[in-house]
XYZ file of C-alpha atoms in Angstrom:
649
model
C -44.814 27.717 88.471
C -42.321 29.723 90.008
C -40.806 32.662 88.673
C -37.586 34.727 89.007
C -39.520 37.876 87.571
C -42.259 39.265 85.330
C -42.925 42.684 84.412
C -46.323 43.241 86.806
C -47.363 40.074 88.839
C -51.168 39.372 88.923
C -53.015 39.761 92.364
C -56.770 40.665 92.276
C -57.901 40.077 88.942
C -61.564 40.237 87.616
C -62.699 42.994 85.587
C -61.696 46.208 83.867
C -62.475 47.951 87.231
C -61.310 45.239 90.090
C -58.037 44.786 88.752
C -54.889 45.054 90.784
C -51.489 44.255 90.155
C -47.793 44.011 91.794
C -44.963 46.118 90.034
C -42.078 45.289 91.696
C -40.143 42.060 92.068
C -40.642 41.965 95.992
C -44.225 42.834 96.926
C -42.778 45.404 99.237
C -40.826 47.298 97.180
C -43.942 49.260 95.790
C -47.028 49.817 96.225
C -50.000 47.857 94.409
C -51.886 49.314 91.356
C -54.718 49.404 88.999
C -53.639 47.919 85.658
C -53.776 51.676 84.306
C -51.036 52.777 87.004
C -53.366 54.708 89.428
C -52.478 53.485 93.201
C -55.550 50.907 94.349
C -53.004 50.173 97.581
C -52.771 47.111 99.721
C -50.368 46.857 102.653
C -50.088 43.421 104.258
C -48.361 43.222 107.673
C -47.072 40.252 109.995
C -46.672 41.175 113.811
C -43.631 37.907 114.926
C -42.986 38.412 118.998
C -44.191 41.790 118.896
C -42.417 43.152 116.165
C -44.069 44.051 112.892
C -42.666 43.157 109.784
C -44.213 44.679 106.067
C -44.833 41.608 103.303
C -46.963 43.853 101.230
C -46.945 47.103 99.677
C -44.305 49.800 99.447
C -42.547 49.678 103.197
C -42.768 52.148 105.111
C -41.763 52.368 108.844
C -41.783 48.847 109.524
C -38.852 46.404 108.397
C -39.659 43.792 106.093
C -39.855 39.794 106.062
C -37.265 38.864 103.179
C -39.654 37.224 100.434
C -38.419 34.205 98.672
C -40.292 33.251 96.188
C -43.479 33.910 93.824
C -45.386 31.717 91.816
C -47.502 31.991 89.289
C -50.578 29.560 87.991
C -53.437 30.359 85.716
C -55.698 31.175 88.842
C -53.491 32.420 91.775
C -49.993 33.748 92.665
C -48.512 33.278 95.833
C -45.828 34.677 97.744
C -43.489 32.876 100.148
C -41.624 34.951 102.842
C -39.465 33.945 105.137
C -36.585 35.032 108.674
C -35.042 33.226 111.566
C -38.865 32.356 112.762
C -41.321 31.786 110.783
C -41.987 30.848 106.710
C -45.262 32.976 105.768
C -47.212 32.124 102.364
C -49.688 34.812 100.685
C -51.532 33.164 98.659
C -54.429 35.122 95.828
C -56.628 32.937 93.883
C -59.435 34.815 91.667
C -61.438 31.537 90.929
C -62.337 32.403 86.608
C -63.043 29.015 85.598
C -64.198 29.476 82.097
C -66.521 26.012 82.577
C -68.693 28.461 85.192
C -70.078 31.834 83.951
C -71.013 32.558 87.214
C -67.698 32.228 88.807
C -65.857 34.188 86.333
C -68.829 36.592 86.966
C -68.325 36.178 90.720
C -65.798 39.364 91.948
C -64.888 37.459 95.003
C -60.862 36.581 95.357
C -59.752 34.088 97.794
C -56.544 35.167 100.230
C -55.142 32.237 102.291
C -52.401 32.978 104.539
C -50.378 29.768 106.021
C -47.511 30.350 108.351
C -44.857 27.149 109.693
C -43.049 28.110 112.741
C -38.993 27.474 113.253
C -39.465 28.375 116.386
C -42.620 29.355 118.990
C -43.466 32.242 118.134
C -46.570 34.728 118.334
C -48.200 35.978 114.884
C -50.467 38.259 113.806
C -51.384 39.056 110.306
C -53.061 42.575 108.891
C -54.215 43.322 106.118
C -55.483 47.038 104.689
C -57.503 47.882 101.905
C -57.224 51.503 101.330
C -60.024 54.088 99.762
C -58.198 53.845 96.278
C -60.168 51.154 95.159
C -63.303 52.677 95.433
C -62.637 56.203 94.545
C -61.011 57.936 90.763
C -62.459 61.559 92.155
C -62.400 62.941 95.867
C -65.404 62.379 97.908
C -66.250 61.070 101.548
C -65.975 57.622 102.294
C -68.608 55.930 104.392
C -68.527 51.815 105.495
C -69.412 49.591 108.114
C -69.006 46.470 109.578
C -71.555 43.556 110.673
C -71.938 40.227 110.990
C -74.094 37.629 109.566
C -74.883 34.232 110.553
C -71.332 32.388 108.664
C -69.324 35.240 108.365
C -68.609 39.028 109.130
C -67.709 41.669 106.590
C -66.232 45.292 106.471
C -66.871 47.529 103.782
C -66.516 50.838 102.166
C -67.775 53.119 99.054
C -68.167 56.782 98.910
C -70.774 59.115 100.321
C -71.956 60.142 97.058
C -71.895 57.825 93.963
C -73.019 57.900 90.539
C -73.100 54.297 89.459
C -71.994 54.365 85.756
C -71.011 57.785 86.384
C -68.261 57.920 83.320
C -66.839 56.464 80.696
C -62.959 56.560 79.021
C -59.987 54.470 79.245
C -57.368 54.766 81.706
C -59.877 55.463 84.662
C -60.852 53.407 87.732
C -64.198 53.048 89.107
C -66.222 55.911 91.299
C -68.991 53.641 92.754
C -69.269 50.603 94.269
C -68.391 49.462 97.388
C -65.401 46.738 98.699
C -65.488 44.136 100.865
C -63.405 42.520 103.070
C -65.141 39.233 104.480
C -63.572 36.259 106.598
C -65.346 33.494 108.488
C -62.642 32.259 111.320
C -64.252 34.092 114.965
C -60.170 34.778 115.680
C -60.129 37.101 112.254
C -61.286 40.631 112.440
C -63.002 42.628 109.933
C -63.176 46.366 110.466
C -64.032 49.987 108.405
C -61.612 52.597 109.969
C -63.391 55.798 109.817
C -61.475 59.008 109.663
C -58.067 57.120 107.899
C -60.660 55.035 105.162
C -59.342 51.579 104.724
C -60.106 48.264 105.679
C -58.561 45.891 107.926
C -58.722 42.038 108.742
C -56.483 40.724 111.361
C -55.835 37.430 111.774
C -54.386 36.793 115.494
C -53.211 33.413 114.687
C -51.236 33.759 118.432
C -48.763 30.766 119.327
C -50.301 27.894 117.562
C -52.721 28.429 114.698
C -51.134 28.575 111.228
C -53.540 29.628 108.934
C -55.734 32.151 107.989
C -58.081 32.984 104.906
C -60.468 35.845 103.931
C -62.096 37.220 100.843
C -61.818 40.676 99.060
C -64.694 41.203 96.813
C -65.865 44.509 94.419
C -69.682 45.171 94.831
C -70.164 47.829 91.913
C -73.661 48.231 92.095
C -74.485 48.589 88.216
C -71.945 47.046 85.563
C -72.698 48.001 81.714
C -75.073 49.830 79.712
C -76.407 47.912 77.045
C -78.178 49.228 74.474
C -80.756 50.701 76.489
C -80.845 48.559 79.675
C -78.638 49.210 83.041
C -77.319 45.977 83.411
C -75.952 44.710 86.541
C -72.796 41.655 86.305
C -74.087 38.615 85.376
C -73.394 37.199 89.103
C -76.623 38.822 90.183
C -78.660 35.963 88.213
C -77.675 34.184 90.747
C -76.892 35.966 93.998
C -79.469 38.573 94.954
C -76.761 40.939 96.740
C -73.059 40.495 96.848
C -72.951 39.181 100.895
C -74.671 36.215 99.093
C -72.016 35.801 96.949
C -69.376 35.942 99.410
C -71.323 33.457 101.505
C -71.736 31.099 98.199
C -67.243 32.121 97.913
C -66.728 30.520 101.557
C -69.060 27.688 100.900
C -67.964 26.279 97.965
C -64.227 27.543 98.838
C -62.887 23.594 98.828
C -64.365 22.761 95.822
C -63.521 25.814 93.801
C -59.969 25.814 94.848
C -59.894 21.819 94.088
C -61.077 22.773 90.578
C -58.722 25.717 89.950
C -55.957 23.918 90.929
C -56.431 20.816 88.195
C -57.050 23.471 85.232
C -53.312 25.118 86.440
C -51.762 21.760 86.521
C -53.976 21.001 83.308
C -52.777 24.487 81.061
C -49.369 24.070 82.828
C -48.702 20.439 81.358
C -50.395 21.124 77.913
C -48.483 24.289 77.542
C -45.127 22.963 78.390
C -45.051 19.919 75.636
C -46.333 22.440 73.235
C -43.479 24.966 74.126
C -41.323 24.369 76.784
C -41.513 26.506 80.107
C -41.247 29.651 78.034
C -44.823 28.635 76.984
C -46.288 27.655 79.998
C -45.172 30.788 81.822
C -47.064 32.989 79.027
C -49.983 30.940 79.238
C -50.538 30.925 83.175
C -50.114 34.944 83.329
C -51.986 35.385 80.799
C -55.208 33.491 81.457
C -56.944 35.989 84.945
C -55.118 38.993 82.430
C -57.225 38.434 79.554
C -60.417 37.250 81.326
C -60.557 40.197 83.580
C -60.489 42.687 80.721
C -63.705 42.232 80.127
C -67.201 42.300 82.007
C -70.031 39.380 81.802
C -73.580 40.595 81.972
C -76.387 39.029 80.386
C -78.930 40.702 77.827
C -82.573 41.137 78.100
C -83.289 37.079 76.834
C -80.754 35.749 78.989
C -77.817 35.395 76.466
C -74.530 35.830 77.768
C -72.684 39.390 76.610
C -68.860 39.259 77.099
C -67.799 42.732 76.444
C -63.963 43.326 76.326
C -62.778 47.032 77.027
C -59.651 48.257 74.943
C -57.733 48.815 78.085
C -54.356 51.282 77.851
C -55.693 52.279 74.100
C -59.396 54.015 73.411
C -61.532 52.202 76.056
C -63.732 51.319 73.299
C -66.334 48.453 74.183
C -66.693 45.256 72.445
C -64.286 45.831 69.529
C -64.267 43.457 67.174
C -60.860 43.215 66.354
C -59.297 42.963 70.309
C -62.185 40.197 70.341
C -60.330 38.444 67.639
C -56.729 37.801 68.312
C -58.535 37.145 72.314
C -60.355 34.163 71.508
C -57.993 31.007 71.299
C -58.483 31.263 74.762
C -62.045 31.120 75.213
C -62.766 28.936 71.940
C -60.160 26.304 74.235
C -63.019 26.141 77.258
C -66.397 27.350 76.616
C -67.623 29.338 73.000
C -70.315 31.004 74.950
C -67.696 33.789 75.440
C -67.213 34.007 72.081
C -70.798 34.267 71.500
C -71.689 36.614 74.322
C -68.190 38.846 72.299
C -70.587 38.492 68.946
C -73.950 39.169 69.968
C -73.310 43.098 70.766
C -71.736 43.507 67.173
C -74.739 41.792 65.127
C -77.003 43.637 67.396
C -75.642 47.116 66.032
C -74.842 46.169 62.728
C -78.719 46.423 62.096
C -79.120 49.629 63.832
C -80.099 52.432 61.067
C -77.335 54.680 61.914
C -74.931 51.949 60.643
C -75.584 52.590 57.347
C -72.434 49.991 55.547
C -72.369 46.948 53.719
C -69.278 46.290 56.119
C -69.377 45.200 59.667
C -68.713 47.514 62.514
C -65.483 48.138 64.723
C -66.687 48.312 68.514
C -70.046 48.908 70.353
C -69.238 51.749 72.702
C -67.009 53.019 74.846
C -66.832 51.602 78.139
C -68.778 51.196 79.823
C -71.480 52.227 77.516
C -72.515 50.006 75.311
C -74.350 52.735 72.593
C -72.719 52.411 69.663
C -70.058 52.439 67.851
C -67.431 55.206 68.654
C -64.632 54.937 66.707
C -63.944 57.223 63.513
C -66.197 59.298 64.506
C -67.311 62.098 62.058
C -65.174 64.939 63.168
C -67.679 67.895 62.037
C -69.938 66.438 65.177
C -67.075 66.617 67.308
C -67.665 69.594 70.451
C -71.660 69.853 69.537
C -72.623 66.134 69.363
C -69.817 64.722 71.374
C -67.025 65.057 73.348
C -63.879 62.596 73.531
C -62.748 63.864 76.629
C -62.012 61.326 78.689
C -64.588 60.734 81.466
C -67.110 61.766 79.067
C -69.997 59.825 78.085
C -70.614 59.401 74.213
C -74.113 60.197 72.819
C -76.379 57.037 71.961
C -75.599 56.375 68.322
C -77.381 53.261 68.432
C -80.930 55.154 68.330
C -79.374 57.652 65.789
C -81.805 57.070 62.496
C -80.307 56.573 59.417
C -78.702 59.306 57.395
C -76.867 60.709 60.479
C -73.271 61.143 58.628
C -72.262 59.647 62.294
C -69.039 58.007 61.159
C -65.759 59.105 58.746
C -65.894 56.331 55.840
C -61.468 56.856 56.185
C -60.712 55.697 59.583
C -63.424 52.346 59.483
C -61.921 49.043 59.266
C -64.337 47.712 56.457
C -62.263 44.320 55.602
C -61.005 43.725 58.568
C -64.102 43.934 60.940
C -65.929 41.350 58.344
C -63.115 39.151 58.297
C -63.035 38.868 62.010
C -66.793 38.767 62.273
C -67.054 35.657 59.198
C -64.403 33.733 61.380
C -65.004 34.017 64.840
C -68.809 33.274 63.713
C -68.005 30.149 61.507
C -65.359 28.776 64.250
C -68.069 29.248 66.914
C -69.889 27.039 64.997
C -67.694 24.295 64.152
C -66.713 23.836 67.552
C -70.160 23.938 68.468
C -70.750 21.133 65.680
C -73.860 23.006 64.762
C -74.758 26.304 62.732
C -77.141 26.979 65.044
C -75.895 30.278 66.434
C -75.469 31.380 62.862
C -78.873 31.434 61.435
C -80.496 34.453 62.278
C -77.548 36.819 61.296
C -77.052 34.679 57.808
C -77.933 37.723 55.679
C -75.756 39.879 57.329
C -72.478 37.146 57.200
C -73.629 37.019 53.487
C -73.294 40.689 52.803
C -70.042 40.915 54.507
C -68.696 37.834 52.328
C -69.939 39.993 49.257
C -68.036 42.899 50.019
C -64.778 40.520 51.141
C -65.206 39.072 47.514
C -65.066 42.669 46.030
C -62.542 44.474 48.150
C -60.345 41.737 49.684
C -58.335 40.317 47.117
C -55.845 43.314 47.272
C -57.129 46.098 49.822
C -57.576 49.302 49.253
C -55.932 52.228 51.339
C -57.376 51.877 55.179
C -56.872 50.593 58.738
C -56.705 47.087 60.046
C -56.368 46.106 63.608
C -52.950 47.375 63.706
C -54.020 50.378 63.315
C -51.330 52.088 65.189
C -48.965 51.587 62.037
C -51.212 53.746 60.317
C -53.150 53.630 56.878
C -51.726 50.388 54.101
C -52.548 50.197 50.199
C -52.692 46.249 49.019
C -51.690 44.758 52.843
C -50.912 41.161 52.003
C -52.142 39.798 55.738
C -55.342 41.530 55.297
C -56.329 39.647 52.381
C -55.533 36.661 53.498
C -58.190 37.411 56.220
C -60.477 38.135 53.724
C -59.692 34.936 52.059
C -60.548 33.217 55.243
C -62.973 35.130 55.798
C -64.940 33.677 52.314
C -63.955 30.765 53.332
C -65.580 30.875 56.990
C -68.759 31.492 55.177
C -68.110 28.424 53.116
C -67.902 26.548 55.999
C -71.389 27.892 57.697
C -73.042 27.322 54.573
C -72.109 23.838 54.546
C -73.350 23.273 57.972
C -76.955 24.514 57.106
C -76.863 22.030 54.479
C -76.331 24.204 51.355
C -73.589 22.106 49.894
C -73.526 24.095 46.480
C -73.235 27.247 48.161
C -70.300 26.323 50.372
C -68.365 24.623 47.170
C -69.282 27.762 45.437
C -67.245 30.148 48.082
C -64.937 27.522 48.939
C -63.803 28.071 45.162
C -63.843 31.440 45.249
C -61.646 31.824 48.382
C -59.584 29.044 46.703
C -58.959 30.778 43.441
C -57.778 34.357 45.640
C -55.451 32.192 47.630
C -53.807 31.038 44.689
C -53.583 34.308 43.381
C -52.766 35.784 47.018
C -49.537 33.519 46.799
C -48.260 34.307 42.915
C -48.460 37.986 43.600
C -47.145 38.181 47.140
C -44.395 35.767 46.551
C -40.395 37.541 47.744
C -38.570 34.410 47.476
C -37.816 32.732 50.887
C -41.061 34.756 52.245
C -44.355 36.468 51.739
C -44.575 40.253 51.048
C -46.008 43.081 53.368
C -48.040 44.534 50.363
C -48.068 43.475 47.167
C -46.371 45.920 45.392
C -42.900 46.265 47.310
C -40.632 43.156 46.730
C -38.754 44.309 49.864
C -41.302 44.354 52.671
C -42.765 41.645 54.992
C -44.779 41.033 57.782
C -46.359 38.481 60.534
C -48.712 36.662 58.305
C -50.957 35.833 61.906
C -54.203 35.599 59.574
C -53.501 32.358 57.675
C -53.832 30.189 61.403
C -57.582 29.619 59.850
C -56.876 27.442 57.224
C -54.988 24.623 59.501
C -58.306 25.580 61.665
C -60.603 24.531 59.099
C -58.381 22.079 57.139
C -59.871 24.030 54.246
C -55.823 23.993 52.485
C -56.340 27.184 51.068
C -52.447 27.767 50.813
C -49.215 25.542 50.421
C -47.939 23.926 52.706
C -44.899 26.150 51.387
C -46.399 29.289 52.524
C -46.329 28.310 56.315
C -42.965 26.920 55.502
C -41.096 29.604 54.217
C -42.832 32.070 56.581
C -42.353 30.659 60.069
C -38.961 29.886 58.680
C -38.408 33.375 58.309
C -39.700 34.998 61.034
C -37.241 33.032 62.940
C -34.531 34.892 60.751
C -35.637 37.905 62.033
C -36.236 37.423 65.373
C -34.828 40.295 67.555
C -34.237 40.033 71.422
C -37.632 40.134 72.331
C -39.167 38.821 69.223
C -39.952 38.827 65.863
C -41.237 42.449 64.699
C -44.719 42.760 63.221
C -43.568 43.411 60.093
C -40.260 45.431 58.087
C -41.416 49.073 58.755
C -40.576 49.017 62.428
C -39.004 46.918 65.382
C -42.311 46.914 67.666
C -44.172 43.693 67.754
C -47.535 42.392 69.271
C -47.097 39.577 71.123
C -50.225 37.736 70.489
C -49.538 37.422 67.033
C -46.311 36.271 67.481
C -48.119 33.504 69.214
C -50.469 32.874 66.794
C -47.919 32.553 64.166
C -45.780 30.056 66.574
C -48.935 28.030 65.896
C -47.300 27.046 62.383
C -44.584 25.097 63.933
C -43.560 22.200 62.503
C -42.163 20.641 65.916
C -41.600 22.316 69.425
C -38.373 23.112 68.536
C -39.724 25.504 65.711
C -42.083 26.742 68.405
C -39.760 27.322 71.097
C -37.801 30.033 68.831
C -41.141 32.306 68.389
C -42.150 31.933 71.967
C -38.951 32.474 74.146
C -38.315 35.853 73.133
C -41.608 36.665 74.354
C -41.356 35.539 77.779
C -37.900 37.032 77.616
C -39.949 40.648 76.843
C -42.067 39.906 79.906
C -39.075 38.758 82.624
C -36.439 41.389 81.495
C -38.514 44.627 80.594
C -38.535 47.629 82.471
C -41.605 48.303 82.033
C -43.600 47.491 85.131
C -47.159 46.792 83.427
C -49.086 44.347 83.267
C -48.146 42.171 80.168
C -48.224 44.561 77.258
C -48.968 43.202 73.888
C -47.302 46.072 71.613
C -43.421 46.615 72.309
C -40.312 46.837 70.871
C -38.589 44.316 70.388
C -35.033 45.727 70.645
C -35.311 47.283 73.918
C -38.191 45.782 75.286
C -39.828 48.765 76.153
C -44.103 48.777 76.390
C -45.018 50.799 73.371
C -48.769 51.175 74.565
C -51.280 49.068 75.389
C -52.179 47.574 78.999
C -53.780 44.345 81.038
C -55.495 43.851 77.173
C -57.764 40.639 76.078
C -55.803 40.044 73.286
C -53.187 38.244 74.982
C -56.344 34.844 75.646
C -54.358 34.596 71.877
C -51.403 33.346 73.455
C -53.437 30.211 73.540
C -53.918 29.938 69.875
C -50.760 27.010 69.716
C -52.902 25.084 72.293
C -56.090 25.458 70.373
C -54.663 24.645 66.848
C -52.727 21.603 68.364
């Protein structure tokens, strides 16, 4: 669809790494970054008659062909540019169809150029890819270029690399090397020594009109999991990345064929769900919260889909950015859900996690070790170092009794809520507990502890933990609730029918409570004991999920009725202590509606947020919703839950 503006427009999208974004409303008016704001420039030139004209990155020397429109789909964004002689199109499509592992795996992004002539004229397309991508710390850069049988290739990586080399948030890749491939004998691929960069030019001369190459992100090793160096799950397929870009020109038609029916397909489903507001958060948010995460596979050949916390802690696999994420994925494939699960279960049976609660995160990326979040701070400068850059110790081969982690700053209810619901929804989409089974203790002891400390929580985080510690948060047991009654659910799909009536009573019995004691009138409290407060109540999407009717049809009622009364320019805030909001909640509450129309009122705001902000990054999903300015938080996964409408519909 086309659009007038958004705050940072999509371009190379794939990973936490290979990820690089426009921040300006013309593509020349700056220059392209990595989601985290460090320069990864691009510069894309057109040479009309002899004179050169700038369509990409910030302009320099050169004067510019006016652009006149972008547009944005689910899988590409193109730019059309036009003067007195020619109409160019730019055209990026990063190929993530969620039916393929492999090609959401693959880090190869498509870049067709078409130009249509008003007049004869002469053309002559460059395009640069400069040393940023490949480089967060000085160093030489070395490349080449070669051909092979179907297509030639320049490319470029430093001198000296350390694959895997650190870890942190807010930091690009130091290894690796890019790629600039095209198959057309009239397109040239070259490594410039001495000014490092890249360039393919297309000398399309009087008659040709278009042109198309491929930018891919070799980066040599991809996670550490647990003990194994794992390279991106691509590599089960291709042996070395030139076979993947030969695999990316061969199957080019059919790929782009495919992409091109899921944008028409989200576009269309999103817009009778919730007007264009809808659609547009749904197609920029689909390569956003895809790429924040990297697909390997583990040692049996399961699928691991690791998310990083981008723009926050660059924690690894957290449970609770997995959570609001996976309306998304649940929507195409739960493999990715699975592959999101698998990490967690593994180190909840590690010794050195030592609780009767599930864990927060697995790592920090991208190390996959162990958890590092609240951390034991009497370790802290002889057992570790949070620096960023640094890599964590191994606390997954840590034996018991470690005193690794501070009991205050876990996430006890909230991590095995998450964990019971993602696991039991897996399943019931699946339409077998299969994938359950071997963890069934473990879901078992976290419903236990949900059925002791969940009806009214104690002082401690959730997952928005940036608004601190909460005594008795209403929204958090409700997760618990669901959370009992996820397990209900699995237990009835092994067969153990008194079981799952026996938690399905349970969970039952809370909500009714949950509902006399948070009741304010014409909404639902924040905690329990203040009359005055509320909050987004983004937890209680589960029970139209299951169909389990937990709570009243009154509670969804007066709430979503409500947060419409409070909705501020840019959206309804999170809850009464403060005017910031997260946007993928926001969406998952919009999944209450009633009609479209109720919809509508929760979603436009947002996509108001993401035209008129001035902000320039990529979609954030914590803001304020008064002045629309990005609180924190960057290019996340959580916003795949801006597809939680389409899922529950």
């Amino acid at each position: 669809m086309e659009i007038e503006r958004i705050a940072s427009v999509p371009l190379i999208l794939h990973d936490p790494y290979f990820s690089i974004w426009a921040p300006s409303d013309k593509l020349y008016e700056a220059d392209t970054l990595h989601w985290s704001k460090a320069p990864q420039k691009l510069y894309g030139y057109v040479t009309i008659d002899g004179t050169v004209y700038c369509f990409l990155g910030k302009k320099e020397f050169h004067p510019v062909i006016e652009q006149k429109s972008v547009e944005v789909t689910a899988t590409a964004t193109k730019y059309t540019f036009e003067n007195e002689k020619i109409e160019l199109t730019v055209r990026f499509t990063s190929p993530l169809l969620l039916d393929n592992p492999v090609l959401v795996s693959r880090p190869c992004t498509y870049i067709d150029y078409e130009v249509t002539r008003k007049q004869e004229a002469e053309v002559r397309i460059d395009f640069i890819v400069t040393s940023d991508l490949v480089r967060n710390t000085p160093g030489d850069i070395i490349g080449g270029d070669y051909e092979k049988d179907t297509f030639h290739y320049a490319y470029m990586g430093k001198a000296g690399q350390h694959p895997l080399g650190h870890s942190g948030d807010n930091i690009t890749i130091d290894w690796g090397f890019v790629y600039l491939a095209a198959e057309e004998s009239d397109i040239t691929t070259v490594f410039e020594a001495g000014s490092d960069k890249l360039i393919a030019t297309a000398n399309l001369g009087k008659e040709k009109n278009k042109a198309s190459m491929i930018i891919s992100y070799d980066d040599l090793l991809s996670i550490f999991y647990f003990g194994s160096w794992q390279k991106a799950y691509w590599t089960k397929e291709y042996e070395t990345i030139l076979e993947a870009i030969e695999a990316s020109f061969a199957d080019k038609s059919e790929v782009l064929k495919k992409a091109d029916l899921l944008d028409k397909e989200i576009e269309a489903k999103a817009e009778k769900i919730g007007g264009k507001d809808y659609a547009l958060l749904c197609n920029i948010s689909y390569r956003h919260a895809i790429a924040a995460h990297k697909l390997i596979a583990d040692k049996e050949g399961n699928l691991i889909f690791l998310s990083k916390e981008n723009d926050s802690n660059g924690c690894i696999g957290t449970v609770d950015v997995s959570y609001p994420s996976v309306p998304l994925f649940l929507l195409y494939n739960t493999e990715y859900v699975k592959g999101m699960l698998r990490p967690v279960f593994y180190f909840a049976k590690c010794p050195v996690w030592e609780y009767d609660f599930a864990p927060h995160d697995v790592g920090r990326y991208p190390y996959a070790s162990g958890q590092v979040y609240g951390l034991n701070s009497e370790h802290e400068h002889k057992e570790f170092r949070y620096d960023n850059g640094n890599i964590l110790p191994f606390y997954y081969m840590y034996p018991s009794g470690s005193k690794t982690y501070d009991i205050k700053y876990q996430m006890p209810v909230e991590e095995c809520g998450n964990m019971l619901i993602l696991t039991a929804v897996v399943c019931a989409l699946d339409k077998s507990a299969d994938f359950a089974k071997p963890y069934y203790e473990l879901l078992k002891q976290w419903t236990e502890y949900l059925l002791t400390y969940g009806a009214d929580p104690g002082e401690q985080l959730c997952t928005d933990d940036f608004a601190g510690h909460l005594s008795h948060n209403v929204n958090l047991s409700a997760k618990a609730i669901m959370g009992i009654e996820a397990f209900s659910q699995l237990a009835k799909q092994m067969g153990e029918e008194k079981v799952s009536e026996e938690y399905h009573q349970k969970a039952a019995v809370m909500a009714k409570d949950w509902e006399a004691r948070s009741q304010a009138g014409d909404h639902y409290r924040l905690t329990f004991d203040n009359t005055e407060s509320w909050s987004l109540k983004y937890n209680l999407v589960w029970d139209k999920f299951f169909g389990s009717n937990l709570f009243s049809g009154e509670v969804f009622k007066k709430e979503i009725a409500y947060y419409i009364s409070k909705n501020n320019s840019y959206g309804v805030p999170l809850d009464s202590r403060r005017d910031y909001t997260k946007s993928d909640w926001i969406l998952w509450c919009a999944a209450f509606a009633e009609d479209k129309e109720q919809a509508e009122k929760l979603i436009s705001p947002v996509a108001d947020y993401v035209r008129k902000t001035t902000s320039r990054v990529p979609f954030s999903d914590w803001y304020e919703t008064v002045t629309g300015e990005y609180c924190h938080f960057i290019a996340r996964s959580v916003q795949g839950g801006i597809y939680m409408p389409m899922l529950i519909k």
